[in-house]
XYZ file of C-alpha atoms in Angstrom:
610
model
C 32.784 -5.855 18.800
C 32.615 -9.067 17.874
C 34.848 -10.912 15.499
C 33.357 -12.611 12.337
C 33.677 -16.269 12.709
C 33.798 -18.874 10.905
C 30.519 -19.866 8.628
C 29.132 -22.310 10.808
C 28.012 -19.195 13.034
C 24.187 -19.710 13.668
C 21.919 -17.199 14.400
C 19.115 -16.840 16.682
C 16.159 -14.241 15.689
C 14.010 -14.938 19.206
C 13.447 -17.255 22.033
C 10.317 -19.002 22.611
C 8.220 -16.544 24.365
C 4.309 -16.340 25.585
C 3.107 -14.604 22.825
C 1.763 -11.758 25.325
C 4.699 -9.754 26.457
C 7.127 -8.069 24.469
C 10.101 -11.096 25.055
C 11.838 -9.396 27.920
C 8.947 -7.167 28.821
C 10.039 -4.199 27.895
C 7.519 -0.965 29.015
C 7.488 1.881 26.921
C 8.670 5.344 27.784
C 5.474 7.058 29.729
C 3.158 4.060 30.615
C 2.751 4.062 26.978
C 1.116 1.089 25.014
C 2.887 0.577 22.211
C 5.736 1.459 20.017
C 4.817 2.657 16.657
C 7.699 3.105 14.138
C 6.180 4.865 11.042
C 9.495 4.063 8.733
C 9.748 4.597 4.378
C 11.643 2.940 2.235
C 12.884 5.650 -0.268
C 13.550 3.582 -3.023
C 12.367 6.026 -5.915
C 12.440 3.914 -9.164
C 15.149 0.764 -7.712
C 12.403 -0.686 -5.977
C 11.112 -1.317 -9.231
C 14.641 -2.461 -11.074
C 15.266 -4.877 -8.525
C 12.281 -6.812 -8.790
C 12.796 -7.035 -12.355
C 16.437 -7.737 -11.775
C 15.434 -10.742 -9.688
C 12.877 -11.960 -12.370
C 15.699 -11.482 -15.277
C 13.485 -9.029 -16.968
C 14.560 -5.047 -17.227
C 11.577 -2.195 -16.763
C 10.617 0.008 -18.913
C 9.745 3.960 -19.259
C 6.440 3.717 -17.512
C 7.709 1.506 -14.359
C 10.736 4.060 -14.127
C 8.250 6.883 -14.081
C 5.797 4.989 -11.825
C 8.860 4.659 -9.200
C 9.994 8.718 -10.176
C 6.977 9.413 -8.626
C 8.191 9.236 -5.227
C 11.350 12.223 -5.002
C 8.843 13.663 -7.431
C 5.488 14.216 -5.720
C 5.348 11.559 -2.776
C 7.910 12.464 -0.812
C 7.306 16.068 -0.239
C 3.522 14.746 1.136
C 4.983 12.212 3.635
C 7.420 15.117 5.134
C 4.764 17.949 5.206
C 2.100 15.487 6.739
C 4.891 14.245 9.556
C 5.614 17.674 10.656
C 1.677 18.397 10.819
C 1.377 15.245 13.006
C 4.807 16.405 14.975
C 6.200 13.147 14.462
C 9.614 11.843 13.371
C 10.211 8.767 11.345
C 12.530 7.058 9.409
C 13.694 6.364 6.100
C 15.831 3.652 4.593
C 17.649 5.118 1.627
C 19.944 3.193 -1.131
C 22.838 4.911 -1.248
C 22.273 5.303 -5.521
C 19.232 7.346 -4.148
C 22.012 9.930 -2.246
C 23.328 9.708 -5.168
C 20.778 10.858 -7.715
C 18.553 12.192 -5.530
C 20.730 14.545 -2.993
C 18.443 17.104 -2.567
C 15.641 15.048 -1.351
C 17.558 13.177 1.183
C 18.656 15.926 2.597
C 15.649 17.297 2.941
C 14.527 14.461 4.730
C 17.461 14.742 7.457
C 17.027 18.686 7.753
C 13.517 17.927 8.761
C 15.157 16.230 11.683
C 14.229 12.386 10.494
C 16.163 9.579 10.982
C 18.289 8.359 8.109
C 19.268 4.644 7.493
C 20.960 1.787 5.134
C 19.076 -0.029 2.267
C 21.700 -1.166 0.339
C 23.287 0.844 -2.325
C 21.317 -0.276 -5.512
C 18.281 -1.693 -3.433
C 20.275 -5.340 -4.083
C 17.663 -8.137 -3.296
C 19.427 -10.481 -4.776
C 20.208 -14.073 -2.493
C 23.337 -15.675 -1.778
C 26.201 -12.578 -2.615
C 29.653 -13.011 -0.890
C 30.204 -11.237 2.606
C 32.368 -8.874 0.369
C 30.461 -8.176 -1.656
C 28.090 -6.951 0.731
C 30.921 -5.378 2.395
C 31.482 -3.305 -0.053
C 27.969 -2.313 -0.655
C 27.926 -1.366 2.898
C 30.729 0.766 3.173
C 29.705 2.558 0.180
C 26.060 3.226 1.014
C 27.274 4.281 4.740
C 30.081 6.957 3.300
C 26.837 8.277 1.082
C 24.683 8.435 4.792
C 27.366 9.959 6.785
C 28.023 12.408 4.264
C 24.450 14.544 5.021
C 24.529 13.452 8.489
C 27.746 13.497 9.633
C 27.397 10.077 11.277
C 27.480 5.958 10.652
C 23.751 5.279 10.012
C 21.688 3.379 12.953
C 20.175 0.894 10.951
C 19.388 -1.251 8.332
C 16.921 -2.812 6.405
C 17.291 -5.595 3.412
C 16.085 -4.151 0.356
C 12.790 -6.489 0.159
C 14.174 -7.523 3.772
C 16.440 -10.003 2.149
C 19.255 -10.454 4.147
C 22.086 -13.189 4.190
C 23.723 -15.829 7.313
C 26.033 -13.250 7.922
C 24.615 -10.125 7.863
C 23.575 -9.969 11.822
C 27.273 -10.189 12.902
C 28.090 -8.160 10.047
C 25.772 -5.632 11.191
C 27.070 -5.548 14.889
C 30.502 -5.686 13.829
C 30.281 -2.231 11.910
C 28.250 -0.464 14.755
C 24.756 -1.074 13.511
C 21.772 -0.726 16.676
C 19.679 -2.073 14.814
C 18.442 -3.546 11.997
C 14.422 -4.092 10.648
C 14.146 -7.407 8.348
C 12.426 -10.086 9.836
C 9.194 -11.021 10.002
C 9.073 -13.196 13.048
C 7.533 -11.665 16.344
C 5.108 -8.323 17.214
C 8.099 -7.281 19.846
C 12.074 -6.009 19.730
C 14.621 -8.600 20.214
C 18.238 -8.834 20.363
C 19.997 -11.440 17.951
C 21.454 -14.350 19.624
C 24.528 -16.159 18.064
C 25.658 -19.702 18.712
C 29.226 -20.499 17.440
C 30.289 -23.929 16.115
C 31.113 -25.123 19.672
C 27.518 -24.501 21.157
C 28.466 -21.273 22.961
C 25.956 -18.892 23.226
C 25.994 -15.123 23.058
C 24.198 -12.198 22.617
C 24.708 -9.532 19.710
C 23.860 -5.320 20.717
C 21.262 -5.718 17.747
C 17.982 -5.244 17.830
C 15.828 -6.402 15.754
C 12.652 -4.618 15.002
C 10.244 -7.105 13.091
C 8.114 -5.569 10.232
C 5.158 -7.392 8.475
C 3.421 -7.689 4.896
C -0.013 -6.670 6.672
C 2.038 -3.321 7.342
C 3.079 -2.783 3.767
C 1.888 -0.537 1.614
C 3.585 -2.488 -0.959
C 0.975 -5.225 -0.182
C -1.740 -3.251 -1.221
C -0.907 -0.295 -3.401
C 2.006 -1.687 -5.724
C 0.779 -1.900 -9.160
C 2.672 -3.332 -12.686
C 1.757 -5.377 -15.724
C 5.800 -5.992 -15.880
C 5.677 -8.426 -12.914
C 3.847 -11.670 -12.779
C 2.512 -10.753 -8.902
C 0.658 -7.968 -10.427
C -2.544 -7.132 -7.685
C -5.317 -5.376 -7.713
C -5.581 -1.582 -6.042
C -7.301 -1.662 -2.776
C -8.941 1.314 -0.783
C -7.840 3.041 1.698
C -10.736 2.282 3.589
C -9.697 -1.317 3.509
C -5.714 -0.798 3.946
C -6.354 1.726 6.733
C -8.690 -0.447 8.630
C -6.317 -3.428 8.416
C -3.617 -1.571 10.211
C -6.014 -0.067 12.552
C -7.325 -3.480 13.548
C -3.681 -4.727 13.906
C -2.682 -1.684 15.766
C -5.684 -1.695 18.190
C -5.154 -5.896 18.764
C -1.310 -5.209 19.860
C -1.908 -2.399 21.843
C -4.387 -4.169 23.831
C -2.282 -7.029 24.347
C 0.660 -4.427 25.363
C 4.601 -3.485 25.299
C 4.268 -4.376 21.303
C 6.076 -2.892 18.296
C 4.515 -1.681 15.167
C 6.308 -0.942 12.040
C 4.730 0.861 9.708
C 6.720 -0.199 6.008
C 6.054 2.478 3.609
C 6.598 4.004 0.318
C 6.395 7.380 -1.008
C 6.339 6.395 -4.583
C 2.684 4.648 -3.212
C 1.634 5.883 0.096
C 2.484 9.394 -1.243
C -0.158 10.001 -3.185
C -2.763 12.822 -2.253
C -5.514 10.555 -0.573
C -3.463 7.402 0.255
C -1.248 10.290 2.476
C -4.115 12.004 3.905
C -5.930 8.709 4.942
C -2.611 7.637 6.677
C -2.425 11.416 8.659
C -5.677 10.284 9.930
C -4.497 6.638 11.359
C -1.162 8.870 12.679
C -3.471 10.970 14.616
C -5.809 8.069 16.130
C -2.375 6.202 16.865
C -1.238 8.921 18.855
C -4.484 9.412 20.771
C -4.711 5.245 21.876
C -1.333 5.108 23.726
C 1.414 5.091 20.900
C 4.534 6.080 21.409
C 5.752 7.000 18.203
C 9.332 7.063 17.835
C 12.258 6.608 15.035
C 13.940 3.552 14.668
C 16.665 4.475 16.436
C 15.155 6.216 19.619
C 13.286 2.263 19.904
C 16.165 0.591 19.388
C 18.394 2.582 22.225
C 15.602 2.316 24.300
C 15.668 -1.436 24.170
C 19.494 -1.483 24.381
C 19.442 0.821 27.434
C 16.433 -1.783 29.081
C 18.431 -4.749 28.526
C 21.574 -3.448 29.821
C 23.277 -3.413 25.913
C 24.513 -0.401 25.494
C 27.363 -0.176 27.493
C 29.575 0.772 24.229
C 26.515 2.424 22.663
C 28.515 5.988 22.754
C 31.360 4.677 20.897
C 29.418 3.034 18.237
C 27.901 6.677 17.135
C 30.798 7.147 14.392
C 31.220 10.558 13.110
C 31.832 11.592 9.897
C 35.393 11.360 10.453
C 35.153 7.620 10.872
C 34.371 6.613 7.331
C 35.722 7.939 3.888
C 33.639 10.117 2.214
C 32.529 10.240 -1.154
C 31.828 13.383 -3.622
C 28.443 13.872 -3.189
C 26.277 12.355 -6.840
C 24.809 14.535 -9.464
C 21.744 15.449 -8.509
C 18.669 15.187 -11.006
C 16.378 17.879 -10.743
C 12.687 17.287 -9.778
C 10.107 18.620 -12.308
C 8.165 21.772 -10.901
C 4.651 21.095 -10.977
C 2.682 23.944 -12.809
C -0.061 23.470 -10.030
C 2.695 24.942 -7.391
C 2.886 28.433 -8.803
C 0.503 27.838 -12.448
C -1.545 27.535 -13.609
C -4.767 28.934 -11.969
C -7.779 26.914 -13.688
C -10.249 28.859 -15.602
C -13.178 30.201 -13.792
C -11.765 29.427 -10.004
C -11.759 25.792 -10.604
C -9.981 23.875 -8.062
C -9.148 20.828 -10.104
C -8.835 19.894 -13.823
C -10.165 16.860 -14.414
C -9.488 14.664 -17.958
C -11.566 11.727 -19.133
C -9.198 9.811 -21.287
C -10.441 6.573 -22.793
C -7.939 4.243 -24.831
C -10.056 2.839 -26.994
C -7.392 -0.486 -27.455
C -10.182 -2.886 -28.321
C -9.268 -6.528 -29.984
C -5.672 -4.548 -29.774
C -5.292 -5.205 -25.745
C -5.493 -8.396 -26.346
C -3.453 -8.782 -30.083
C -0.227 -7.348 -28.430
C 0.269 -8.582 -25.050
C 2.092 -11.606 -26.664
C 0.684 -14.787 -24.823
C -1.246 -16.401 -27.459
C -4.434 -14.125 -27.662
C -4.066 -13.362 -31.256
C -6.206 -16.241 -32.126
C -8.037 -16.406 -28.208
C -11.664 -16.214 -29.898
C -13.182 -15.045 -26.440
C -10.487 -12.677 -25.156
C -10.818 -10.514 -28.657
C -14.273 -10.382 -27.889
C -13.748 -9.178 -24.984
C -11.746 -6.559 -26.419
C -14.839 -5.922 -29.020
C -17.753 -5.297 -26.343
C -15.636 -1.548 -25.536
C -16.667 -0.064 -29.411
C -20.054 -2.260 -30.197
C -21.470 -1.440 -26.594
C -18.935 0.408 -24.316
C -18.212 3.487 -26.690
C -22.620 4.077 -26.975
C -22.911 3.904 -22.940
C -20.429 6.341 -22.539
C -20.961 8.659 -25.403
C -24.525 9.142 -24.290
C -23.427 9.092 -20.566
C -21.018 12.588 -21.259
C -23.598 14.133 -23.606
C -25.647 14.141 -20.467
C -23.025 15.566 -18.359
C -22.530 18.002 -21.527
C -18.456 17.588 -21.192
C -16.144 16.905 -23.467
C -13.646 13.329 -23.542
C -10.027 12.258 -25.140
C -9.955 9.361 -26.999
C -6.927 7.423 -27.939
C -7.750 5.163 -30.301
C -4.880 2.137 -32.345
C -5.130 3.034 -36.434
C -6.203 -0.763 -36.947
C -8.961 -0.018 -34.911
C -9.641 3.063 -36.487
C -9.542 1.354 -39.544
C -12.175 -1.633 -38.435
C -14.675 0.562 -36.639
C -15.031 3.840 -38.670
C -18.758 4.293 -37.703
C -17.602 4.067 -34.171
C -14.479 6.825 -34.811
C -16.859 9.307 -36.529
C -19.444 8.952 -34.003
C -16.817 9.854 -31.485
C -15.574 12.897 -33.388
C -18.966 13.927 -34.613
C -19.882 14.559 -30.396
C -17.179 16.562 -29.781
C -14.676 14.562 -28.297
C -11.095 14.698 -28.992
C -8.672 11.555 -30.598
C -5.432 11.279 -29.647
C -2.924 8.776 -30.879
C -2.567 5.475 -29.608
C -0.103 3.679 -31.860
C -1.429 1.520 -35.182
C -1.644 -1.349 -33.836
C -1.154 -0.849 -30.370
C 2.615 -1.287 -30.780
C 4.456 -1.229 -27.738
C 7.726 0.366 -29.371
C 10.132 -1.156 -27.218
C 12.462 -1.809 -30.239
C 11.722 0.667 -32.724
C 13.916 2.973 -34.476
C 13.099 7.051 -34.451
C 12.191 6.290 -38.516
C 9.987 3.422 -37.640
C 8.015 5.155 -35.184
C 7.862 8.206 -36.972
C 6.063 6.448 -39.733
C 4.071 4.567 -37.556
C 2.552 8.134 -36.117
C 2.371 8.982 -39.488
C 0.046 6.064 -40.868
C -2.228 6.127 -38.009
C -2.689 10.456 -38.124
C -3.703 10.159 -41.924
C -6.090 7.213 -40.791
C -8.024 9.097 -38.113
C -7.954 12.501 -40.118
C -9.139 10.414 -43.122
C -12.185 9.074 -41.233
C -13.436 12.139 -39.419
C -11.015 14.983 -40.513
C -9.621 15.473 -36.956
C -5.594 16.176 -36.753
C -4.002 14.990 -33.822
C -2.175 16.875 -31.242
C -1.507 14.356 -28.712
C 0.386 11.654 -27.612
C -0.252 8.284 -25.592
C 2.361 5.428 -25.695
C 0.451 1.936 -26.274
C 2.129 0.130 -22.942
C 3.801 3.549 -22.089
C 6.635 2.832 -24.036
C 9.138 6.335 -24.089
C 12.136 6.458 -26.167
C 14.973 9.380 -25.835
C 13.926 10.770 -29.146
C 10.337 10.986 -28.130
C 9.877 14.446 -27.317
C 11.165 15.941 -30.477
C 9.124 13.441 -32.207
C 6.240 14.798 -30.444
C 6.818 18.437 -32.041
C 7.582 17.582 -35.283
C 4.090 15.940 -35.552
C 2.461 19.645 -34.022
C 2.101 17.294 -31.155
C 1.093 20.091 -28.181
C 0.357 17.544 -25.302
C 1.780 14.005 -24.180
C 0.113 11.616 -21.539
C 2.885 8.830 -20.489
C 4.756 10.059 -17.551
C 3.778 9.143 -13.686
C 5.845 11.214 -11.855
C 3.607 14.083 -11.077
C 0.051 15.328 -9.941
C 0.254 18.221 -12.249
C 1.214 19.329 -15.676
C 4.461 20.485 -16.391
C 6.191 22.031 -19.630
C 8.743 19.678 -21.309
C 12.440 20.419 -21.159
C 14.911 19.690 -24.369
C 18.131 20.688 -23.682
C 17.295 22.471 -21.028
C 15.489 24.922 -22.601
C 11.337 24.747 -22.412
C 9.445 23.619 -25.389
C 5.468 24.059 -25.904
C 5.164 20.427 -25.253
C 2.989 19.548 -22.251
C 2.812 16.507 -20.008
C -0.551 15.317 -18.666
C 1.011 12.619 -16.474
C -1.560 9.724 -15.882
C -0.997 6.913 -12.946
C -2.541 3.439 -12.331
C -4.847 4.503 -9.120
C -6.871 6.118 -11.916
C -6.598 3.246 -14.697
C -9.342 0.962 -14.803
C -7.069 -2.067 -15.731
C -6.204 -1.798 -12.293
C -9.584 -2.555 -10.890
C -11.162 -4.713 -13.919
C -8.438 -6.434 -15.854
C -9.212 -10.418 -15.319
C -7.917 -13.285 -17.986
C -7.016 -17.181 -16.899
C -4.569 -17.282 -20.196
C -0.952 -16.487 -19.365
C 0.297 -14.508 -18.067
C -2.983 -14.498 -15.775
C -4.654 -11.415 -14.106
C -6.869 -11.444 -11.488
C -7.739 -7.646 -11.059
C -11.567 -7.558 -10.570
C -13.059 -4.651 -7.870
C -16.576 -3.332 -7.353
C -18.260 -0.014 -8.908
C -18.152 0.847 -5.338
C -14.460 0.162 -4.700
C -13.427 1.890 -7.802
C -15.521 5.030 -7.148
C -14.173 4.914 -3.207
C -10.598 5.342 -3.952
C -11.187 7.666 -7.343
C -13.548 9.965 -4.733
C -10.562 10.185 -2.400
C -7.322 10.760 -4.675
C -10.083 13.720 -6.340
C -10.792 15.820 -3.185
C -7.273 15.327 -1.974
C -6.191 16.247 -5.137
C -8.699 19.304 -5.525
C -7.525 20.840 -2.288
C -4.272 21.272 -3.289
C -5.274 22.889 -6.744
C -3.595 19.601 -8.860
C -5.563 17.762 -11.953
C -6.501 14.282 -12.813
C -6.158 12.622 -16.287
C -7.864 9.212 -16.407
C -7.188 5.907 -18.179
C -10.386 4.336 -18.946
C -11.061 1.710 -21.323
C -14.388 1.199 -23.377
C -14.232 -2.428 -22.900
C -14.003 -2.318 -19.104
C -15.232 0.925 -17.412
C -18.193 0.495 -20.577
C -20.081 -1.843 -18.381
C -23.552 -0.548 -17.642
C -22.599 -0.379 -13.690
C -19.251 1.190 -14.510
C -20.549 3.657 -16.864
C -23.153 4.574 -13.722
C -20.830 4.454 -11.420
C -18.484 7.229 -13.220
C -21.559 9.531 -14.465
C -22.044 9.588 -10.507
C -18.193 10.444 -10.259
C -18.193 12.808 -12.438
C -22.061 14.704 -10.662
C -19.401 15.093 -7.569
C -16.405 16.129 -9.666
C -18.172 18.952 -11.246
C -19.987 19.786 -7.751
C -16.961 19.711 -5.663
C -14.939 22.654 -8.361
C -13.818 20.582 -10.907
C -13.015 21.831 -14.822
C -13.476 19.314 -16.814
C -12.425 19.211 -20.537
C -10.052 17.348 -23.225
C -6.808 16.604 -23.120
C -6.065 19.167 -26.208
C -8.077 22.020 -24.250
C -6.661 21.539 -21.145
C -2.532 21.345 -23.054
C -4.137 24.828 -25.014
C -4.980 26.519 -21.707
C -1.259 25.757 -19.821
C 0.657 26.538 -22.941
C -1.394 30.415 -22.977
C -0.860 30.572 -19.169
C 3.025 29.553 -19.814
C 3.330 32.143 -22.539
C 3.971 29.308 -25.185
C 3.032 28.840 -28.964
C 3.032 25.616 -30.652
């Protein structure tokens, strides 16, 4: 091994090279073309805490949920879909994740894929100590070894941030590899050059990843971060990688590292899509490998890996650490209930948040008195709400609406009309109060001022809950029931409804869990004032993705409860485009109903009474 010097030690990532060959021109096992590494970062919701972290802001209930989502639901897709393909890949796990989420990451080894470091509390912040990161290290390796029963491979920098040190570092404790940089379409070994010009090699490989090979680039979605992007298709992602897969394996002897995430590329049709690009890999020349099968392989071509045997540490090597309390994952109902009424494949919720002036009144930038943006927030009751009222009466289905009490209050007509067409209202706040700060007595009188509100203007008595900004506090649940509350909509975690927990006994509370991919502030959510948005995709786009994440979702027997808001999707192309969603939905087995009917239904199936 190689001693750690003193911190004038510079490191080489590459040598100039031709641009066409694979720096030492390596060929792949079996005349094949490429390398394809198809790796996931299992971050569940520290992904999301470390951004944050580095922008010196905190997240709240709905970004934890959003990042829940992936030990949740995601995860169990990417696994299933890699055994269908018969392919192995490999995951990059913070040891907080072995921690919390034991059961899961040993699932993931037992299913025979590669394990490997990404820091303990996905740490992405610049400039710690070498002990520091020591001691992250160590810890995150004893977490590894203790499922696998060896010193992990590899390593990746959570957001590939690493530090001056870390290649030696890396080397030094028996590392193969590690997968950072971003600086050549081939596998390298680092070079080091001491403070007296001397030369010499490192046994690390480096195997380069790339933004264009991110799903984070294109599927990451928050209104907590100022990089907040628009959702693309999977049309669009897919043929990106495609292109950049086909260009490399023309040129030959490439690598190409797939960076993923099952909190994002787990979901139904985002998972499926990539199954597809797996199986059109594998048929143009890709050898598709773990990290650590490329990385030996390189070792081995270059003549590296003379102590190679000694480096595999065994359990016995580091100290192990009691294994961390594992959290539970919610059952879906859809895995064993409930069966839809009538043979229905799908249930299918349209859920409009009828925010109005109030999207604009809250987000705290200065739109309180931003003439334009509250009319913006206007045009969803004066001409969104008629489009789309008249749009389900032809479609003869029945809609949730969660509507603020202020706006209750300034657009009665509008609430009555609503109510007098069948369609549900659920409660949204008063004025679209994020509760971020609230007491349990605030917010219970908050719930109750806007209930008498809507029940005084059309006599309807509301049953169920959405958080204005998803905002979830401990005491939330038992809130919920003491209103008669039967139904909630904020979590993220799952593709199907599950019965809420207090105590760990059930309760007749049911979640309807909502995401972003079917939130139309995702696709249509543009404003130049601060802090600026520049989300703004075609009917066509929108209508793409939604078709997808439906029949994925359909065949495996899940639901869907949109996020739609008057004043965006109540566009007269919008509005067309999801009367034509909604044609296929109901052609292709889909029961679609309120929010309240669909709670009713899961509760009688569940043997519950409010």
């Amino acid at each position: 091994m190689f001693p750690i010097t003193n911190e004038q030690t510079n490191f080489t990532s590459v040598s100039t090279a031709d641009g066409k060959t694979n720096g030492p021109k390596l060929s792949w096992p079996d005349h094949k073309r490429i390398a394809v590494m198809l790796t996931f970062d299992f971050d569940a919701e520290y992904l999301r805490m470390s951004r944050a972290r580095s922008k010196g802001t905190s997240i709240g209930f709905t970004d934890l949920s959003r990042g829940q989502y992936g030990p949740h639901e995601g995860l169990a897709r990417c696994l299933d879909m890699l055994d269908t393909f018969g392919v192995k890949g490999t995951f990059f796990v913070p040891g907080i994740v072995v921690e919390q989420y034991r059961d899961c990451v040993c699932q993931i080894h037992e299913r025979g894929h590669e394990l490997a470091c990404h820091g303990y509390m996905h740490e992405s912040e610049r400039g710690i100590s070498k002990e520091e990161e020591i001691r992250l290290l160590e810890k995150s390796e004893a977490l590894l070894a203790s499922i696998t029963g060896k010193h992990p491979a590899g390593h990746r920098g959570p957001e590939s941030i690493i530090h001056p040190f870390t290649p030696e570092l890396l080397a030094e404790r028996g590392y193969l590899y590690s997968s950072s940089m971003k600086d050549c379409d081939w596998a390298y070994l680092w070079k080091q050059t001491d403070s007296d010009g001397t030369e010499r090699q490192l046994p690390l490989v480096e195997l380069p990843c790339d933004i264009t090979m991110d799903d984070f680039t294109y599927y990451y979605f928050t209104f907590s971060d100022p990089a907040v992007r628009s959702m693309y298709t999977n049309r669009e992602v897919i043929g990106n990688w495609k292109d950049e897969f086909d260009g490399l394996a023309e040129e030959g002897n490439k690598i190409f590292v797939l960076k993923l995430h099952p909190q994002m590329i787990g979901r139904a049709s985002r998972i499926a899509a990539l199954g597809k690009f797996i199986g059109y890999m594998q048929r143009h020349g890709a050898w598709i490998a773990t990290c650590e099968e490329v990385a030996r392989y390189v070792l081995e071509q270059t003549g590296k890996n003379a102590d190679m045997e000694s480096r595999n540490h065994s359990a016995d090597t580091v100290s192990l650490e009691k294994p961390g309390t594992s959290i539970n994952s919610i059952a879906p109902l859809s895995s064993g209930l409930p069966v839809w009424p009538d043979n229905k494949q799908i249930a299918v919720m349209l859920a409009f948040d009828l925010d109005a002036e109030t999207m604009w009144t809250t987000r705290g930038d200065g739109n309180a008195d931003h003439i334009t943006n509250l009319s913006r927030g206007a045009y969803g009751p004066k001409q969104g709400i008629p489009r789309i009222l008249d749009m389900l009466d032809t479609w003869k289905i029945r809609a949730t609406f969660f509507i603020p009490g202020i706006i209750a209050e300034k657009y009665p007509d509008v609430v009555r009309e609503i109510s007098r067409r069948g369609h549900e209202i659920g409660f949204h706040g008063y004025k679209h109060e994020e509760f971020t700060t609230t007491t349990y007595e605030e917010e219970d009188a908050t719930m109750h001022r806007a209930e008498s509100i809507i029940r005084d203007i059309c006599g309807q008595q509301l049953a169920g809950h959405r958080a204005p900004g998803g905002v979830i506090h401990d005491y939330s649940l038992r809130l919920f029931l003491e209103h008669g509350y039967i139904y909630s909509s904020n979590w993220r975690d799952s593709d199907g409804p599950f019965i809420h927990k207090i105590n760990g006994k059930e309760v007749p509370l049911v979640e309807l869990p909502k995401d972003s991919i079917f939130d139309d502030t995702a696709y249509d959510f543009y404003t130049d004032s601060a802090p600026e948005r520049y989300e703004l995709k075609s009917p066509r786009e929108m209508y793409e993705i939604w078709k997808e994440e439906f029949d994925s979702l359909a065949a495996e027997g899940r639901m869907i409860n949109f996020v739609l808001h008057p004043q965006f999707i109540g566009r007269a192309s919008r509005v067309n485009m999801l009367s034509d969603l909604i044609g296929y939905m109901l052609a292709h087995g889909a029961w679609m109903d309120t929010n309240y009917n669909v709670a009713s239904y899961i509760l009688k199936q569940k043997g519950l009474k409010p």
